Structures are given as C-alpha cells and as structure tokens.
Coordinates of C-alpha atoms in Angstrom, one line a residue:
X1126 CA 83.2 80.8 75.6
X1127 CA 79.6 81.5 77.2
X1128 CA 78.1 83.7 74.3
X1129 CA 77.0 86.3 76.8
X1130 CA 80.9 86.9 78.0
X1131 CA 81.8 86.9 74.9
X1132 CA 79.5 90.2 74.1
X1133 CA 80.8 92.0 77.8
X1134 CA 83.8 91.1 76.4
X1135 CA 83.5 92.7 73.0
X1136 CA 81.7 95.8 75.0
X1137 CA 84.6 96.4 77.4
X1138 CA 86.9 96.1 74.7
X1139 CA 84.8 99.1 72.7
X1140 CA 84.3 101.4 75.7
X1141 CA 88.2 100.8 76.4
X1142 CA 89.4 102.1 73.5
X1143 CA 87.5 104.7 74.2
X1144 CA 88.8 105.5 77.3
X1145 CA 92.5 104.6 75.9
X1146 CA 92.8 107.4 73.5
X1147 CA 91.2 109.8 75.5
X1148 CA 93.5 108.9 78.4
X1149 CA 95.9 110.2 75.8
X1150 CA 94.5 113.4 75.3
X1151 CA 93.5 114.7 78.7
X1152 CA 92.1 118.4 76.7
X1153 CA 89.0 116.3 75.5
X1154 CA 87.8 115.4 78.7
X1155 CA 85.2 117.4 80.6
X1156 CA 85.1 117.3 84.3
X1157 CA 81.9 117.5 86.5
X1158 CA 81.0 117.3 90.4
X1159 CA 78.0 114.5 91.0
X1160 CA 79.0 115.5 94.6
X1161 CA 81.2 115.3 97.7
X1162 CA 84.6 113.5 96.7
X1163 CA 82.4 112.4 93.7
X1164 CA 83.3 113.1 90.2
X1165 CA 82.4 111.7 86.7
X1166 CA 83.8 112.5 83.0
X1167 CA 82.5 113.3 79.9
X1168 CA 84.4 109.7 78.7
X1169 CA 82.6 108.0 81.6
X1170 CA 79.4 109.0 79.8
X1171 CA 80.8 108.0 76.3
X1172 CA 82.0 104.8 77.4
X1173 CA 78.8 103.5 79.6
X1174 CA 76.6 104.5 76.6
X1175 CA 78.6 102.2 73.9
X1176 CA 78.6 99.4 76.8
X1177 CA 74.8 99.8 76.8
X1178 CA 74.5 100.5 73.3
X1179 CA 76.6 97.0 72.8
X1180 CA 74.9 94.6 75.4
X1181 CA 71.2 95.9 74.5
X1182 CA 71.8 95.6 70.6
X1183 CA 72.2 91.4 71.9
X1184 CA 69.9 91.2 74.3
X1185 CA 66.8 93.7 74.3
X1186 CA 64.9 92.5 77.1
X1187 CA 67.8 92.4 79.6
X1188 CA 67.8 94.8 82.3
X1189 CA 70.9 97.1 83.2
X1190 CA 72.1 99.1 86.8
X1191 CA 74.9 101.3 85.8
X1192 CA 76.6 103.8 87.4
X1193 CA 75.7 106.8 85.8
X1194 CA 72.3 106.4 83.9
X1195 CA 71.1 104.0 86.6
X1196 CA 68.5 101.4 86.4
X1197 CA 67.2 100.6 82.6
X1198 CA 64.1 98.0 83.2
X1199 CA 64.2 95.3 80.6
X1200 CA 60.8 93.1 80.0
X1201 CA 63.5 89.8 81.0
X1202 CA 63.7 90.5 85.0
X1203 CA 65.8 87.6 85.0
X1204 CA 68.8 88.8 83.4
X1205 CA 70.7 92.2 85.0
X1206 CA 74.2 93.8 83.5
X1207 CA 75.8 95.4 86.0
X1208 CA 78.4 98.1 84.2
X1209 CA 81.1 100.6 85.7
X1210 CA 81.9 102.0 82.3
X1211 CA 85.3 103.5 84.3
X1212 CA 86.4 102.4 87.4
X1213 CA 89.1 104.7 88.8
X1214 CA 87.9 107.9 87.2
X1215 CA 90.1 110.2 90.0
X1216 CA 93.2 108.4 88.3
X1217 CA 92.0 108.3 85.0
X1218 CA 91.4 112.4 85.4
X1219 CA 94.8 112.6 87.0
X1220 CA 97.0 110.7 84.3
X1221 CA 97.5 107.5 86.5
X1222 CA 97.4 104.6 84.4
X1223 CA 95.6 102.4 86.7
X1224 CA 91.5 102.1 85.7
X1225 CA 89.2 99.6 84.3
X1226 CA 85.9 98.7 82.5
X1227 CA 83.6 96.5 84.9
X1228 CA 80.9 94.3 83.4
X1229 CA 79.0 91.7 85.1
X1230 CA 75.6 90.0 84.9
X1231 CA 73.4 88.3 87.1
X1232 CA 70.7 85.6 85.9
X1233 CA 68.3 85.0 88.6
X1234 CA 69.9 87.2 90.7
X1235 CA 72.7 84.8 90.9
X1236 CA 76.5 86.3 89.5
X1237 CA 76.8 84.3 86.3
X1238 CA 79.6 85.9 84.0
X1239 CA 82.2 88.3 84.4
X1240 CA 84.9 91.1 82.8
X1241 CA 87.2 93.7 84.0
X1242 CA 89.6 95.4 81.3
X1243 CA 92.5 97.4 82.2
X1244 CA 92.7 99.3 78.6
X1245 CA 96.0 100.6 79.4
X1246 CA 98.0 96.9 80.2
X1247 CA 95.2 95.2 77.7
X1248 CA 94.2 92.9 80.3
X1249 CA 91.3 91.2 79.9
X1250 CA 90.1 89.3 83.6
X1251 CA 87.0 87.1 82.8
X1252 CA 85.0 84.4 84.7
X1253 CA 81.9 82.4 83.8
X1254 CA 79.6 80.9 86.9
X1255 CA 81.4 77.4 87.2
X1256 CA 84.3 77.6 84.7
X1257 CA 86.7 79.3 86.6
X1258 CA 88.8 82.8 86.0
X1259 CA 91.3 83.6 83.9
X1260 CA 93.3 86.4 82.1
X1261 CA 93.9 86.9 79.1
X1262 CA 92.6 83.5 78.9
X1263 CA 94.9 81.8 80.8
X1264 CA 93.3 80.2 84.1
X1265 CA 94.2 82.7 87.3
X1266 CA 94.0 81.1 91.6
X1267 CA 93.8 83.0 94.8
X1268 CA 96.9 82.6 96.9
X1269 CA 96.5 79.9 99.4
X1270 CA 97.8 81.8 102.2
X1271 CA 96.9 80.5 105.7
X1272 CA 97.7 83.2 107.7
X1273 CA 97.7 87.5 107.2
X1274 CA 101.6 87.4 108.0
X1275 CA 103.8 88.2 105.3
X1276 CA 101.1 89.2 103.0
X1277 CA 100.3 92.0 100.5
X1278 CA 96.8 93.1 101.0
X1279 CA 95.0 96.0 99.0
X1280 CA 92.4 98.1 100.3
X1281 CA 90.7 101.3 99.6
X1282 CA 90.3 104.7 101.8
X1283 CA 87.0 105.6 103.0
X1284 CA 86.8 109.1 100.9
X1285 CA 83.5 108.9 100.8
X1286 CA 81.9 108.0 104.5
X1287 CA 84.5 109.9 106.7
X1288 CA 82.7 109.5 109.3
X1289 CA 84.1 105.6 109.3
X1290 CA 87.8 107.0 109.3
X1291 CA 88.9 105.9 112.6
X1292 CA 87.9 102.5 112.3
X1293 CA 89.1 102.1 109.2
X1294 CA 92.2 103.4 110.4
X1295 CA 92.3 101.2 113.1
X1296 CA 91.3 98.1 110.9
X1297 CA 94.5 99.4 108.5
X1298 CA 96.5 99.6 111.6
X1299 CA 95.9 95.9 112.9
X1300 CA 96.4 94.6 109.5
X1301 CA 99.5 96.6 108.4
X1302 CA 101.6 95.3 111.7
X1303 CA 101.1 92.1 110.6
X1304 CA 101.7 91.9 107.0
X1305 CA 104.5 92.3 104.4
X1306 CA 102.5 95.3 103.0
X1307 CA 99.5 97.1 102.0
X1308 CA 98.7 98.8 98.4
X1309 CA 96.0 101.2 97.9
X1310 CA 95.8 101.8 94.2
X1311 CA 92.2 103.6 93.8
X1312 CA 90.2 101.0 91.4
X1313 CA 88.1 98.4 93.5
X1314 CA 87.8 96.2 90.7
X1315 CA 91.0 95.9 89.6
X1316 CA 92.4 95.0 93.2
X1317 CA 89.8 92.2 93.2
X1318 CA 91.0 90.9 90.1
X1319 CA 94.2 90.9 91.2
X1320 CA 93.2 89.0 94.6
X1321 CA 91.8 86.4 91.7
X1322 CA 95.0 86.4 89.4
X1323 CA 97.4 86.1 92.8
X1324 CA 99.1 89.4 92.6
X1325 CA 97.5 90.4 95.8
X1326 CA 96.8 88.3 98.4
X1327 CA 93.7 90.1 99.6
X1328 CA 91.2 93.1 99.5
X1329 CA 88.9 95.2 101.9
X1330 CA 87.1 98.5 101.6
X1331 CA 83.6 100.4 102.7
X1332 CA 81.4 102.0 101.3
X1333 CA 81.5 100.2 97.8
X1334 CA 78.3 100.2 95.3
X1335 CA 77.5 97.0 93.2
X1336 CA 78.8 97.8 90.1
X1337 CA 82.6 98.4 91.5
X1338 CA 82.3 95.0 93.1
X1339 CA 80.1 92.5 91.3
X1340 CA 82.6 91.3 88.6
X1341 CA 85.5 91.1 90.6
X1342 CA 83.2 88.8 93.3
X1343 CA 82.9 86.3 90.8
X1344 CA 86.4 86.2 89.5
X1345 CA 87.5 85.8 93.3
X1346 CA 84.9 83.5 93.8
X1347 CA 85.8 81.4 90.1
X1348 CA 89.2 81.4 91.1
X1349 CA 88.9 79.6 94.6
X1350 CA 88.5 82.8 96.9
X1351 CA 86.0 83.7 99.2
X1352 CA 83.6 87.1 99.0
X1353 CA 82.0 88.5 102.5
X1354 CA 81.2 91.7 104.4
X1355 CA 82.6 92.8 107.6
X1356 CA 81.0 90.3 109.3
X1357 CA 81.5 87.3 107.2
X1358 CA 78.5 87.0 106.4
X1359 CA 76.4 88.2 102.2
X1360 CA 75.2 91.2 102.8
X1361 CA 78.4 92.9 101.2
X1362 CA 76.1 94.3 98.2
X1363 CA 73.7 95.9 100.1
X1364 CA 76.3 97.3 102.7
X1365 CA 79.5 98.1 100.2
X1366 CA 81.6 96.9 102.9
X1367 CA 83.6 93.8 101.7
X1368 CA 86.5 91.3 102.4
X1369 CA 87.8 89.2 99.8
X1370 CA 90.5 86.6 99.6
X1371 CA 91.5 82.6 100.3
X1372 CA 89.0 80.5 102.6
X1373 CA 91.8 80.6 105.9
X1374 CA 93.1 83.9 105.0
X1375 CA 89.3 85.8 104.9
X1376 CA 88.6 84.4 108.3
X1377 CA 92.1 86.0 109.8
X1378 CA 91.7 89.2 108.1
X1379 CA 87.6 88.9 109.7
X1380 CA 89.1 88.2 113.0
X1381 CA 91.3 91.0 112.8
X1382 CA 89.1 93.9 111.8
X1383 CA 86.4 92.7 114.2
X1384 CA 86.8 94.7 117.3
X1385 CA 87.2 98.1 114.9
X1386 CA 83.8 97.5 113.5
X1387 CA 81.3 100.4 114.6
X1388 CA 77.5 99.3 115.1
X1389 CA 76.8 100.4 111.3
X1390 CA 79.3 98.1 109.9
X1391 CA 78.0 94.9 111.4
X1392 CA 74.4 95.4 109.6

C-alpha cells in the first residue's frame, strides 16, 4: 500500500470514529447555519481537525483545501489533501445512517490516491493512481452497461442553485423514463463509490465543490469508469456539475441531458 493511503486511511479511520459515536449520541452535537440550505456540525469541526492534525503530523509541507477551515498553504505546492471531514451532514444531523469521510490528494495537480469511509457499514473505498479501486481491499469495477435502459442511476437534488431546478428536473425526467431506477441518497461521495464498487450504475449532480468529488473521481476512474461535466468534457471541478459512470454508458447519459442544459451549465 502507497504509504500516503495508508495515512488517509488511518485519518478517516480516526475522524470516523469520531463521527460514529457521536452519531450515537445526537445531544452532543451542535448545529449551526454557514448559509442557505447550508449547515455544518460541531463533529464536522472535530473530525476535519483530527484529519488535518493526522495528515500534517506526516507530511508538514503538504498543502490542504477542506471544507470548513479552507485552504492551509504548505511550503510543498506539489502535494494538496483534499478532505470532507463529513460528507452527508443533513443525514448525519437527521439520524440517517448514510455519510462518509472523503480524503484525496493530488500530486502535481494530478489525483493520485484516494479514501472514502462510511463509519457506520465500516467500509473502507480506496484507490491509488494506477493500482486500481477496491473495498475493503478487495478489487471493485464499474458496471459495463452499454446503454441507460434498465439501469439504476444516483443523483443529487440541486438544493443549493434552485435556480437550475427545471433543468435538472427535466434532465431527471429524461433519464428516469428510461431506466430501471433512480436513488437519491444525499452523500456525493458515497454514490460515486458505489458507481466504482458496481452497486450503482451511474451518478450526476450540480453544483458539487471539489472536496465531495475528488476521491470518488479517482475510484471511478481506478475502477474502469469515466469522470466528466455536463458537457463531456474536464471542467467538472471548477463547474461542480458532473457525470460519472462506464465509457458507453457516460456518453448516453451526456446525450440525454444535453438539450436540458441552460447556457451556465455548458461552461
């Protein structure tokens, strides 16, 4: 195991227990507005510090971007973490059992290793830049499909950019007809792990920020898939809008929610 993964790994695994027994008592958890539809926890906090705490006690001179504390400048500019301490706080804060610990790095700007861990299941999803993805150590594929019929896609609501509602909801339209079904489960980095491990066929959402996206992009790409914005093309960081899922199945699902996509979306 690439030595770097290996402390993520044992990071995640920290800020997850964390998370775990506070998930089990919900009277120790503080509440607070960052602002619309936007909300972060007291255990968010907790859990991104020991991450940080974790990765920097390794490697001093690597830089961070996390969600809550932002950028931390290292004096290594080619090495960048990339944490969401808890993905899926609004679930987390509600008592649904479905949220995750994102960790990824990039080294010269390219994705290079990977972890998302669900501390409620204790799975562990991991890739390394050319060594494929697996969980719980065991090797994971996208499903081959060929064609959006017969599917089971995830996706995510556009809470918060309203204004894209209708196209979204004519994108969810399009795809829905054609497809055995559609989860929305509220954790963008879980539903691209599980486009990586198989158990959904594939993603989309809008609006997304780096850190909900960047580790599952390299387990979907590790574990044969394919990673684009609305238009196919790389700019799915900058824009948050992304498509993820098998080389024939991306390009059906691209051909599909083309003619919903609003002047914005194609930048």
């Amino acid at each position: 195991m690439h030595p770097m993964l290996n402390i993520a790994i044992r990071a995640a695994r920290s800020a997850g227990s964390v998370i775990a027994r506070a998930f089990e008592n919900t009277d120790k958890v503080s509440v607070e507005s960052k602002g619309s539809n936007d909300i972060v926890t007291n255990i968010d906090l907790e859990a991104e510090q020991i991450i940080i705490d974790t990765l920097l006690k390794s490697y001093p001179e690597h830089s961070i971007v996390s969600e809550e504390r932002g950028v931390i400048e290292g004096t290594n500019p080619d090495y960048q973490w990339i944490i969401d301490p808890l993905d899926g706080t609004s679930n987390f804060v509600k008592g649904i059992p479905h949220f995750a610990v994102s960790i990824a790095l990039k080294v010269k700007g390219k994705l290079d290793q990977a972890v998302i861990y669900d501390p409620i299941r204790g799975e562990l999803f991991t890739a390394s830049r050319g060594n494929g993805a697996q969980l719980n150590s065991l090797r994971v594929r996208v499903q081959a499909h060929k064609e959006v019929a017969g599917t089971i896609l995830a996706t995510g609501f556009p809470f918060k950019q309203k204004a894209s509602t209708d196209a979204y909801l004519e994108m969810f339209k399009t795809l829905f007809l054609k497809t055995a079904d559609i989860r929305r489960a509220g954790c963008a980095s879980l539903d691209l792990a599980y486009v990586a491990a198989g158990r959904v066929d594939g993603f989309w959402e809008l609006g997304l920020k780096p850190w909900d996206t960047a580790a599952g992009e390299l387990m979907v790409i590790e574990a044969g898939g394919l990673v684009t914005d609305l238009m196919g093309g790389h700019n799915h960081s900058k824009s948050g809008n992304i498509v993820a899922g098998s080389p024939r199945l991306l390009k059906e699902i691209l051909t599909d929610i083309r003619p919903h996509l609003t002047p914005a979306m194609k930048l």
